Coordinates of C-alpha atoms and ligand atoms in Angstrom, one line a residue:
M1 CA 282.0 91.2 204.5
C2 CA 282.6 95.1 206.1
G3 CA 285.0 97.6 206.2
I4 CA 287.4 98.8 208.9
F5 CA 289.7 101.7 208.6
G6 CA 292.3 103.4 211.4
C7 CA 294.9 106.4 211.1
I8 CA 297.7 107.2 213.9
L9 CA 298.2 110.9 212.2
K10 CA 300.9 113.7 213.4
E11 CA 299.2 116.4 212.5
G12 CA 295.4 117.1 212.3
A13 CA 292.2 115.6 213.7
A14 CA 291.3 111.5 212.5
S15 CA 287.2 111.6 212.9
P16 CA 286.9 113.3 210.0
L17 CA 289.2 111.2 207.5
I18 CA 288.1 108.0 208.8
H19 CA 284.2 108.9 208.3
E20 CA 285.5 109.8 204.7
S21 CA 287.6 106.4 204.0
L22 CA 285.0 104.4 205.9
K23 CA 282.8 106.2 203.1
K24 CA 284.5 104.9 200.1
L25 CA 284.4 101.5 202.1
E26 CA 280.7 101.1 202.3
Y27 CA 280.6 99.3 199.6
R28 CA 281.4 96.5 201.4
G29 CA 278.8 96.4 204.1
Y30 CA 276.3 100.0 205.2
D31 CA 274.5 98.0 208.5
S32 CA 275.8 100.8 210.9
V33 CA 278.5 102.6 210.8
G34 CA 281.0 103.8 213.7
I35 CA 284.3 105.6 215.1
V36 CA 286.6 106.1 218.2
T37 CA 289.8 107.7 219.0
L38 CA 291.9 108.2 221.0
N39 CA 291.9 112.0 223.8
N40 CA 293.8 113.0 226.5
G41 CA 293.9 109.0 228.0
E42 CA 289.7 108.6 227.4
L43 CA 288.2 106.8 224.4
Q44 CA 285.5 109.1 222.0
L45 CA 282.9 107.0 220.9
K46 CA 279.7 107.7 218.3
K47 CA 277.8 105.2 216.3
D48 CA 274.6 103.4 214.6
Q49 CA 272.9 101.9 212.9
G50 CA 272.5 103.1 209.2
K51 CA 274.6 104.2 206.4
I52 CA 276.7 106.3 207.0
D53 CA 275.5 109.8 206.4
D54 CA 272.7 109.0 207.8
V55 CA 274.0 108.3 210.8
H56 CA 276.7 111.0 210.3
R57 CA 273.5 114.0 210.0
L58 CA 272.4 112.3 213.2
V59 CA 275.6 112.4 215.2
N60 CA 278.7 113.8 213.4
L61 CA 281.3 111.6 212.8
D62 CA 283.7 114.4 212.9
D63 CA 283.7 116.2 216.2
L64 CA 285.6 113.5 217.6
E65 CA 289.1 114.5 218.8
G66 CA 292.1 113.0 218.6
K67 CA 294.8 112.0 216.1
I68 CA 294.4 107.9 216.4
G69 CA 291.4 106.8 215.7
I70 CA 289.8 103.5 213.9
G71 CA 286.7 103.1 212.8
H72 CA 284.5 100.3 211.0
T73 CA 281.4 99.5 208.2
R74 CA 278.7 96.8 209.1
W75 CA 277.8 93.9 206.7
A76 CA 275.7 92.3 209.2
T77 CA 276.8 88.4 209.6
H78 CA 276.7 87.7 213.7
G79 CA 273.5 89.6 215.1
A80 CA 271.6 92.0 213.8
P81 CA 271.5 95.0 212.4
L82 CA 271.5 97.6 215.9
K83 CA 273.7 100.1 217.4
I84 CA 273.8 98.2 220.5
N85 CA 275.4 95.2 217.5
S86 CA 277.8 98.2 216.2
H87 CA 281.1 98.4 216.1
P88 CA 283.4 99.2 217.9
H89 CA 283.2 96.4 220.7
L90 CA 284.5 97.5 223.9
D91 CA 285.7 95.8 227.0
C92 CA 284.1 95.7 230.1
E93 CA 285.8 98.8 231.6
G94 CA 285.2 100.7 228.7
K95 CA 289.4 100.7 228.1
I96 CA 289.9 98.6 224.7
A97 CA 287.9 99.1 221.4
V98 CA 288.2 96.8 218.6
V99 CA 286.2 96.9 214.9
H100 CA 286.9 94.1 213.1
N101 CA 286.0 92.6 209.9
G102 CA 285.6 87.8 209.2
I103 CA 283.4 85.6 211.5
I104 CA 284.9 84.8 215.2
E105 CA 284.0 80.4 214.4
N106 CA 284.6 79.4 217.5
Y107 CA 282.9 82.9 219.2
S108 CA 280.4 80.6 221.7
E109 CA 282.7 78.7 223.3
L110 CA 284.5 81.8 223.6
K111 CA 281.9 83.8 225.4
I112 CA 280.9 80.9 227.5
E113 CA 284.5 80.9 228.8
L114 CA 284.8 85.1 229.6
E115 CA 281.1 85.0 230.6
N116 CA 282.4 82.5 233.8
N117 CA 285.3 84.5 234.3
G118 CA 283.1 87.2 234.7
H119 CA 282.9 89.8 231.5
T120 CA 280.0 90.3 230.7
F121 CA 278.8 90.7 226.9
V122 CA 276.4 93.5 224.6
S123 CA 276.7 92.7 221.7
K124 CA 274.6 89.5 219.8
T125 CA 278.2 89.8 217.6
D126 CA 280.9 87.5 217.6
T127 CA 283.9 90.6 217.1
E128 CA 282.6 91.8 221.4
V129 CA 284.3 88.1 222.8
I130 CA 288.3 90.1 221.0
P131 CA 288.5 93.3 223.5
H132 CA 286.8 91.1 226.7
L133 CA 289.3 88.3 225.1
I134 CA 292.2 90.8 225.2
E135 CA 290.6 92.6 229.0
Y136 CA 291.0 89.2 229.9
T137 CA 295.0 88.0 228.6
L138 CA 295.7 91.4 230.7
F139 CA 293.9 90.3 233.7
K140 CA 295.6 87.1 233.5
N141 CA 299.4 89.2 232.5
P142 CA 299.6 92.2 233.7
Q143 CA 303.2 92.6 233.3
Y144 CA 302.1 92.1 229.1
S145 CA 302.0 95.0 227.1
L146 CA 299.0 96.3 224.8
A147 CA 300.3 94.4 221.6
D148 CA 301.5 91.5 223.9
A149 CA 297.7 90.6 225.0
V150 CA 296.0 91.1 221.6
F151 CA 299.7 88.6 220.2
E152 CA 298.3 86.0 222.7
A153 CA 294.6 86.7 222.7
I154 CA 294.2 86.2 218.0
K155 CA 296.0 82.9 218.8
R156 CA 292.9 81.9 220.5
L157 CA 290.6 82.8 217.3
E158 CA 289.2 80.6 214.9
G159 CA 287.9 82.1 211.7
S160 CA 288.6 85.2 209.5
Y161 CA 289.1 88.5 211.3
A162 CA 291.2 91.7 210.3
L163 CA 290.9 93.9 213.3
A164 CA 292.7 96.9 214.9
V165 CA 293.1 97.5 218.3
I166 CA 293.5 100.3 220.4
S167 CA 293.1 101.4 224.4
I168 CA 293.7 104.7 226.5
L169 CA 296.4 101.4 228.2
E170 CA 298.7 102.4 225.5
P171 CA 297.4 105.6 223.6
D172 CA 300.0 105.8 220.9
K173 CA 299.4 103.1 219.2
I174 CA 297.0 100.6 217.3
I175 CA 297.5 97.5 216.8
C176 CA 296.2 95.1 213.9
A177 CA 296.5 91.5 212.8
R178 CA 294.8 89.8 209.8
N179 CA 293.9 85.9 208.7
E180 CA 291.6 85.6 205.6
S181 CA 290.0 89.3 205.4
P182 CA 292.1 91.8 204.1
L183 CA 293.9 94.6 205.3
V184 CA 296.2 97.2 203.9
L185 CA 298.2 100.3 205.4
G186 CA 298.8 103.6 203.9
V187 CA 301.8 105.3 204.9
N188 CA 302.8 108.8 204.2
E189 CA 304.3 111.6 205.5
N190 CA 301.9 112.4 208.0
G191 CA 301.3 109.5 209.2
Y192 CA 300.1 105.4 209.1
Y193 CA 296.9 104.3 208.0
L194 CA 294.9 101.0 207.7
A195 CA 292.1 100.4 205.9
S196 CA 290.4 96.8 204.6
D197 CA 291.0 98.2 201.4
I198 CA 293.6 100.7 198.8
P199 CA 290.2 102.9 197.9
A200 CA 289.9 104.3 201.5
F201 CA 293.4 105.5 201.6
L202 CA 294.1 106.1 198.4
P203 CA 292.6 109.9 197.7
I204 CA 295.6 110.4 201.1
T205 CA 298.0 108.1 200.2
N206 CA 299.0 106.1 197.0
Q207 CA 301.9 103.7 199.9
A208 CA 300.4 101.2 200.2
I209 CA 302.4 98.2 202.8
I210 CA 299.9 94.3 202.1
V211 CA 299.4 92.8 204.9
N212 CA 299.7 89.2 204.4
D213 CA 297.9 86.5 206.7
G214 CA 298.3 85.4 209.6
E215 CA 300.7 89.0 210.5
F216 CA 300.2 91.0 212.6
V217 CA 301.2 95.0 213.2
I218 CA 301.9 97.3 215.8
I219 CA 301.6 100.9 214.7
S220 CA 302.8 103.9 216.2
S221 CA 303.8 108.5 215.0
K222 CA 307.2 107.2 214.5
G223 CA 306.9 103.4 211.9
C224 CA 305.3 100.3 211.8
E225 CA 306.3 96.3 212.9
I226 CA 304.7 93.5 211.0
K227 CA 304.9 89.9 212.7
R228 CA 303.8 86.6 212.0
I229 CA 301.6 85.4 214.1
S230 CA 302.9 81.5 214.0
D231 CA 306.6 82.6 214.8
S232 CA 306.9 85.8 215.8
A233 CA 309.6 86.7 212.7
I234 CA 309.6 90.2 211.5
M235 CA 308.7 90.7 208.1
K236 CA 310.6 93.4 207.5
R237 CA 308.5 95.6 204.4
T238 CA 308.5 97.5 202.0
P239 CA 305.8 100.4 200.4
K240 CA 304.2 100.0 197.2
I241 CA 302.9 102.8 194.6
I242 CA 299.6 102.1 193.6
D243 CA 299.5 103.6 190.2
W244 CA 295.6 102.9 190.7
T245 CA 293.0 105.2 189.9
P246 CA 289.9 105.7 192.2
E247 CA 287.2 103.8 190.6
M248 CA 289.2 101.6 189.3
A249 CA 290.6 101.2 193.0
V250 CA 286.9 100.1 194.2
K251 CA 287.1 97.5 192.0
K252 CA 290.5 96.5 193.3
G253 CA 292.5 96.6 190.0
Y254 CA 289.7 94.3 188.2
P255 CA 288.4 96.7 185.7
H256 CA 285.0 95.8 186.5
F257 CA 282.2 94.1 189.6
M258 CA 281.3 91.5 188.3
I259 CA 284.7 89.3 187.3
K260 CA 286.5 90.9 190.9
E261 CA 283.4 88.9 191.9
I262 CA 284.0 85.6 190.6
I263 CA 286.9 85.9 191.5
E264 CA 286.5 86.5 195.2
Q265 CA 284.0 83.0 195.3
P266 CA 286.8 81.0 196.3
S267 CA 286.8 83.5 199.5
T268 CA 283.5 83.4 199.7
L269 CA 282.4 80.2 199.7
R270 CA 285.3 79.8 202.5
N271 CA 282.6 82.4 204.5
T272 CA 279.6 80.1 203.9
L273 CA 281.4 77.5 205.7
R274 CA 281.9 79.1 208.7
I275 CA 278.1 79.4 208.9
Q276 CA 277.2 78.3 212.6
D277 CA 275.9 74.3 213.4
H278 CA 273.0 76.0 215.4
Y279 CA 271.8 77.2 212.1
L280 CA 272.1 74.5 210.7
D281 CA 270.5 72.4 212.5
L282 CA 267.0 74.3 213.2
I283 CA 266.8 74.6 210.1
S284 CA 267.1 71.4 209.5
T285 CA 264.2 70.8 211.8
F286 CA 261.6 72.6 210.5
L287 CA 262.7 71.4 206.5
D288 CA 262.5 67.6 208.2
R289 CA 259.3 68.1 210.3
A290 CA 257.1 69.8 206.7
K291 CA 254.3 67.3 204.9
D292 CA 255.9 70.2 201.5
V293 CA 258.7 71.8 200.9
F294 CA 258.5 74.9 198.5
L295 CA 262.0 76.3 196.5
V296 CA 261.0 79.3 196.2
A297 CA 263.5 82.2 194.3
C298 CA 263.8 84.1 191.2
G299 CA 266.4 84.2 189.2
T300 CA 269.9 82.6 189.8
S301 CA 268.5 81.9 193.6
Y302 CA 265.6 80.4 191.1
H303 CA 268.6 78.1 189.8
A304 CA 270.7 77.6 193.5
C305 CA 267.0 76.6 194.9
L306 CA 266.7 73.7 191.1
A307 CA 270.2 72.8 192.2
A308 CA 268.5 72.1 196.2
S309 CA 266.2 70.3 195.4
Y310 CA 268.4 67.3 193.7
M311 CA 270.1 67.7 196.8
F312 CA 267.5 67.2 199.5
S313 CA 266.2 64.8 196.9
K314 CA 269.4 62.8 197.1
L315 CA 270.9 63.1 200.2
A316 CA 267.7 63.9 202.2
F317 CA 265.6 62.1 200.5
L318 CA 262.8 64.8 200.6
P319 CA 261.0 66.1 198.1
T320 CA 261.2 69.3 197.4
Y321 CA 259.0 72.1 194.7
P322 CA 261.7 74.2 193.2
V323 CA 259.3 76.5 192.1
Y324 CA 259.5 80.5 190.3
A325 CA 258.4 83.6 193.2
S326 CA 256.8 84.6 190.4
E327 CA 254.9 81.3 189.4
F328 CA 254.1 80.9 193.5
T329 CA 250.5 82.3 194.9
E330 CA 249.1 80.5 191.2
Q331 CA 250.7 77.3 190.5
H332 CA 249.8 76.1 194.5
G333 CA 248.8 79.1 196.1
K334 CA 245.8 77.2 197.1
S335 CA 247.7 74.2 197.6
V336 CA 250.0 75.8 201.2
S337 CA 248.6 74.7 204.3
I338 CA 249.9 74.8 207.9
D339 CA 251.9 72.2 207.8
S340 CA 253.5 73.4 204.7
T341 CA 257.6 74.8 205.0
I342 CA 258.7 77.7 202.2
L343 CA 262.0 77.8 201.5
A344 CA 262.5 81.5 200.2
V345 CA 266.1 82.4 198.4
S346 CA 267.5 86.0 198.1
Q347 CA 270.6 87.3 198.0
S348 CA 268.9 91.2 198.2
G349 CA 266.1 89.3 200.5
E350 CA 264.5 92.2 198.8
T351 CA 263.5 90.7 195.5
A352 CA 258.9 91.6 195.3
D353 CA 257.5 87.7 193.5
T354 CA 259.9 86.6 196.3
L355 CA 258.4 88.4 199.4
S356 CA 255.1 88.4 197.5
S357 CA 254.5 84.6 197.5
V358 CA 256.0 84.7 200.9
T359 CA 253.3 86.9 202.3
C360 CA 251.1 84.5 200.4
A361 CA 252.4 81.3 202.6
Q362 CA 251.8 83.5 206.0
Q363 CA 248.2 84.2 205.8
R364 CA 248.3 80.3 204.3
A365 CA 250.0 79.8 208.6
A366 CA 252.9 77.6 206.9
T367 CA 256.2 77.4 207.6
I368 CA 258.9 80.2 206.4
L369 CA 262.5 80.4 206.5
G370 CA 264.8 82.4 204.2
L371 CA 268.0 82.1 203.0
T372 CA 269.6 85.9 202.0
N373 CA 272.4 87.8 201.6
V374 CA 271.4 90.7 203.2
I375 CA 271.0 90.5 207.2
G376 CA 267.9 93.2 208.2
S377 CA 266.4 92.1 205.0
T378 CA 262.7 92.1 204.5
L379 CA 263.3 88.0 204.2
T380 CA 264.8 88.1 207.5
R381 CA 262.0 90.2 209.6
V382 CA 259.2 88.0 208.4
S383 CA 261.0 84.3 208.0
R384 CA 260.4 82.9 211.2
V385 CA 264.4 81.0 210.6
Y386 CA 266.9 82.4 208.1
I387 CA 270.2 81.9 207.3
G388 CA 273.1 84.1 206.1
Q389 CA 274.8 83.0 202.8
Q390 CA 278.0 85.4 204.1
S391 CA 279.1 86.4 200.7
G392 CA 279.1 90.1 201.2
P393 CA 278.1 93.0 199.0
E394 CA 277.5 91.8 195.2
I395 CA 277.8 94.8 193.2
G396 CA 277.8 93.6 189.6
V397 CA 274.5 92.4 187.9
A398 CA 274.6 89.5 187.3
A399 CA 274.9 87.2 190.5
T400 CA 278.1 85.3 190.1
K401 CA 278.9 84.4 193.6
T402 CA 275.4 84.6 195.0
F403 CA 274.8 81.4 193.1
T404 CA 277.6 78.9 194.7
S405 CA 277.6 80.7 197.9
E406 CA 273.9 79.7 198.6
L407 CA 274.1 77.0 197.5
S408 CA 277.4 75.8 199.3
V409 CA 274.3 76.4 202.5
L410 CA 271.7 74.7 200.7
A411 CA 274.3 71.2 200.1
Q412 CA 275.4 72.3 204.2
L413 CA 271.3 72.4 204.6
A414 CA 270.4 69.1 202.3
L415 CA 273.8 66.7 204.3
R416 CA 272.8 68.0 208.0
L417 CA 269.7 66.6 207.3
S418 CA 270.5 63.8 205.7
K419 CA 272.5 63.0 209.5
K420 CA 269.0 63.4 211.4
R421 CA 267.1 61.2 208.8
G422 CA 270.0 58.8 208.2
K423 CA 270.2 58.9 205.4
I424 CA 273.4 57.9 203.7
S425 CA 276.1 56.1 205.7
Q426 CA 278.2 57.9 207.7
D427 CA 282.1 56.9 205.2
E428 CA 279.4 58.9 202.4
M429 CA 278.6 62.2 204.8
D430 CA 282.3 62.8 205.3
N431 CA 283.8 61.7 202.5
L432 CA 280.6 64.3 201.1
S433 CA 281.7 67.2 204.0
E434 CA 285.3 66.9 203.4
K435 CA 284.8 67.8 199.4
L436 CA 282.6 70.5 200.6
E437 CA 284.9 71.8 202.4
E438 CA 287.9 71.5 199.2
I439 CA 285.8 73.0 196.8
P440 CA 286.7 76.8 197.8
N441 CA 290.4 75.5 196.9
I442 CA 289.1 74.0 193.7
V443 CA 287.3 77.2 192.9
E444 CA 290.2 78.8 192.8
Q445 CA 292.3 76.1 190.9
I446 CA 289.8 76.6 188.0
I447 CA 290.1 80.0 187.9
R448 CA 293.9 80.5 188.0
T449 CA 293.9 77.0 185.6
Q450 CA 290.8 77.6 183.1
A451 CA 290.2 81.7 182.4
E452 CA 292.1 82.1 180.1
K453 CA 290.9 79.5 178.6
V454 CA 287.2 80.5 178.2
K455 CA 288.2 84.1 177.2
Q456 CA 289.8 81.7 173.9
I457 CA 286.6 80.3 174.1
A458 CA 284.6 83.4 174.4
K459 CA 286.4 84.8 171.2
K460 CA 286.0 82.0 168.8
Y461 CA 282.1 81.6 169.2
S462 CA 281.5 85.8 169.7
Y463 CA 280.0 85.1 166.2
A464 CA 277.2 82.9 167.9
K465 CA 273.3 84.5 167.2
T466 CA 272.4 81.4 170.3
F467 CA 274.1 79.0 172.2
F468 CA 272.4 75.4 173.9
F469 CA 273.4 74.9 177.3
L470 CA 272.5 71.6 178.0
G471 CA 272.8 69.1 181.0
R472 CA 271.8 66.3 182.7
G473 CA 270.6 65.5 187.0
I474 CA 271.6 68.1 189.2
S475 CA 273.0 69.6 185.8
S476 CA 270.3 70.9 184.6
A477 CA 270.7 74.2 186.9
T478 CA 274.2 75.0 186.1
A479 CA 273.1 75.0 182.5
Y480 CA 270.0 77.5 182.9
E481 CA 272.2 79.1 184.8
G482 CA 275.1 79.6 183.0
S483 CA 272.7 80.5 180.1
L484 CA 270.7 83.5 181.9
K485 CA 274.3 84.8 182.4
L486 CA 275.1 83.9 178.9
M487 CA 271.4 86.6 178.1
E488 CA 272.1 89.2 180.2
I489 CA 275.0 90.6 179.9
A490 CA 276.2 89.2 176.5
Y491 CA 272.8 89.6 175.2
I492 CA 273.3 86.4 173.7
P493 CA 269.5 84.4 173.3
S494 CA 270.1 81.5 174.5
I495 CA 267.9 78.3 175.2
A496 CA 269.0 75.5 178.5
F497 CA 266.8 72.3 179.4
P498 CA 268.0 69.2 180.6
A499 CA 270.2 67.3 177.9
G500 CA 267.0 64.3 177.4
E501 CA 265.1 67.2 176.4
S502 CA 266.6 67.9 173.1
K503 CA 265.2 65.3 171.3
H504 CA 261.4 66.4 171.8
G505 CA 261.3 69.5 169.9
P506 CA 264.8 71.8 170.3
I507 CA 266.7 69.8 168.0
S508 CA 265.2 70.9 165.2
L509 CA 267.5 74.2 165.1
I510 CA 270.8 72.9 164.5
E511 CA 272.4 73.7 161.9
P512 CA 276.0 73.5 160.7
G513 CA 277.6 76.2 164.1
F514 CA 275.0 76.0 166.0
P515 CA 277.8 76.2 169.7
V516 CA 275.5 73.7 172.1
L517 CA 277.9 73.5 175.6
F518 CA 277.1 70.6 177.8
I519 CA 277.9 70.8 181.7
C520 CA 279.0 67.2 182.0
P521 CA 280.4 66.6 185.3
K522 CA 281.7 62.4 185.6
D523 CA 278.2 61.0 187.4
G524 CA 275.5 58.8 186.4
S525 CA 274.4 60.1 183.6
H526 CA 277.9 61.0 181.8
K527 CA 277.0 57.9 179.1
T528 CA 273.7 59.1 178.5
L529 CA 275.0 62.4 178.0
I530 CA 277.9 61.7 175.5
S531 CA 274.3 60.4 173.4
N532 CA 272.9 63.2 174.1
I533 CA 276.2 65.0 172.5
M534 CA 276.8 62.6 169.4
E535 CA 272.9 63.5 168.4
M536 CA 273.9 67.5 168.6
K537 CA 276.8 66.4 167.1
A538 CA 275.2 64.7 164.0
R539 CA 273.5 67.2 163.7
G540 CA 276.5 69.7 162.4
A541 CA 276.7 71.5 166.4
S542 CA 280.0 73.2 167.5
I543 CA 280.0 71.1 170.8
I544 CA 281.5 73.1 174.0
S545 CA 282.0 71.1 177.1
I546 CA 283.2 71.4 180.7
I547 CA 284.3 68.2 181.9
E548 CA 286.2 66.2 184.4
E549 CA 289.8 66.7 184.3
E550 CA 291.0 63.6 182.2
D551 CA 287.6 62.9 180.3
D552 CA 289.1 61.5 177.1
A553 CA 285.2 60.2 175.8
I554 CA 283.7 63.4 175.4
K555 CA 287.2 65.4 175.4
K556 CA 287.4 63.4 171.8
I557 CA 284.2 64.6 171.1
S558 CA 283.7 68.1 171.8
D559 CA 285.3 70.7 169.4
D560 CA 286.4 73.4 172.3
Y561 CA 286.6 71.8 176.3
V562 CA 287.2 73.9 179.8
E563 CA 288.7 71.1 182.6
I564 CA 287.0 71.0 185.5
P565 CA 289.3 69.5 188.5
K566 CA 289.1 65.1 189.3
G567 CA 286.5 63.6 191.8
I568 CA 283.7 66.2 192.4
P569 CA 280.9 64.7 194.1
E570 CA 278.2 65.2 192.1
I571 CA 275.2 66.4 194.1
L572 CA 278.8 69.9 194.8
S573 CA 278.8 69.8 191.3
P574 CA 277.5 72.4 190.2
I575 CA 279.5 74.5 191.9
P576 CA 282.8 74.1 190.0
F577 CA 281.5 73.4 186.8
V578 CA 279.4 77.4 186.7
V579 CA 282.6 79.3 187.2
P580 CA 283.6 78.2 183.8
L581 CA 280.3 79.0 182.6
Q582 CA 280.3 82.9 184.8
L583 CA 283.8 83.5 182.8
L584 CA 282.2 82.9 179.1
A585 CA 279.3 84.8 180.0
Y586 CA 281.9 88.0 180.8
Y587 CA 284.8 87.2 178.2
M588 CA 281.6 87.6 175.8
A589 CA 280.0 90.6 177.0
L590 CA 283.8 91.9 176.4
E591 CA 284.0 90.2 173.0
K592 CA 280.7 92.1 172.2
G593 CA 282.3 95.5 173.5
L594 CA 279.1 95.6 176.8
N595 CA 279.8 96.8 180.2
P596 CA 279.0 93.6 181.7
D597 CA 278.6 95.3 185.0
T598 CA 275.5 97.6 183.8
P599 CA 273.5 95.6 181.5
R600 CA 270.1 97.5 179.7
N601 CA 267.0 96.9 181.3
L602 CA 268.3 95.5 184.5
A603 CA 267.9 96.6 188.5
K604 CA 270.1 94.0 190.4
C605 CA 267.5 93.9 193.0
V606 CA 263.4 93.9 191.7
T607 CA 261.7 94.9 194.1
V608 CA 258.7 95.1 191.8
K609 CA 256.1 92.6 190.5
Ligands
M6R701 O1 268.3 89.1 194.9 P1 267.4 87.7 194.9 O2 268.6 87.0 194.9 O3 265.7 87.8 195.1 O4 267.2 88.4 192.9 C1 267.2 87.5 192.2 C2 266.9 87.7 190.7 O5 266.8 88.5 190.7 C3 268.9 88.4 190.1 O6 269.2 87.0 190.5 C4 268.9 87.6 189.4 O7 268.3 87.6 187.7 C5 270.1 88.2 188.6 N1 270.4 89.8 187.9 C6 271.2 87.4 187.8 O8 272.3 87.6 187.5

């Protein structure tokens, strides 16, 4: 997730405005910043790694000349957060400049093709193929306008993009296009603006034109023309008046970051499916060779590791130890060796406990692998190989999209390892891969159809002093995560454990009306889970269940239920089944008048042990 901004002004300089607007997009990424303007037939460009204020102090982003320009604030995915990888990126001759938010999945193939045709690349980014592809298209079709060349070039891009292009070849235009990454236009009497998000131009104008997926835009000082990429049809669109306050706008109109981040999970999950094969192969090779594998993390990331231990075991027959990072050194420090592999999982890549486990393992010569959201974080620097979960900045203290994104990556790793080891049939492999592709749509459907129901459940149980969250098998990880969410933002003490454990102690807490939430995918433990529900029900518990659609057996014995679409393989079930639990915690916090984004005593990134 990066932020892009551009403008064509009638009066005034573009660069200070782009600089100011990029600051409003910094929540989308802050690894590097860059601006390019057009003035008297030349491109003026400044870019560097670091936060906008730091880069501005060094290079003064405001003194570029010209009324037209584009800029970018980066969240690194392909290529480290270095100056060389910062946007804007240029073609060989420095005539075409591009900023881009998204991931070009086929960039390696395109890069090879372009290199074979004499193009020289300077960065490690996927984006750099775009200016070269436009340049190459113009070379092959000298009669083309800039817009024709961009139009032709983007048809060859696979993946997600919101991009903006300027060129000295036609210095009065900005060309943009969108596929799966956000892009909006703003308009006022002084010009046209493009941005990843409305807040970027809200102080300048409240008139916005939404660009849809699969659309292409030519902006000049006289106006903007929107075309559908598939058939070149011209799309007529009038500006809408946006009546959000600046604070609402940063949250895209949602009242809290947490709900925004829950709702954006379908798109972040789609992003996780774009991870380069190369990284999945490399990490699964290390896992395959290890004598013992430790999955080390804290909080939500630990719950993802717990679920992953079931994935690796069931799909690749690889036993792993999921370990709380804060316990790693005490529990396993002495048994770690040169033959051990540690897969450290951390959204921030900066959690002190996780990093200290890594240090302990490094001292014993173990191999360190990382899964994180923040490329350039300490974890990426200390890992032999790391992989990015690609879910964009998470602002809410409660990790939501982190859990589902990490799980999606870990499931892909388990599948890759399974393939390497030949452990499951091709049919099963194909089925799981297909289902994984469907998960983003399934999550979208759950949010669309079940959120209101969950809200009502939160209202009904807002009296509760304690909650149980129970599941069997991989669903016990989902239960732990649901319980953590409810505790941390709604301050409701809640206890999670594998459902089979209840009769070994916790069931003594049950009295009439005690809410017990069961996670019930239709897997191998379904029948036993029904017995666990009956044990609770017999003692007066109120049963809330997260079930598959049409699971009448559990519906009948539940006081309340939330339905998940049918046919999700057990191994992938934590991804959709956790979503109602995230929503439950969110609505419970609201019921109690709490701000879910800023729970007391907690920090987004815990950098102390
Ligand atoms: O950045 P990390 O994934 O390493 O963070 C780990 C935990 O601190 C984090 O998941 C925390 O538990 C969240 N508040 C959970 O919502």
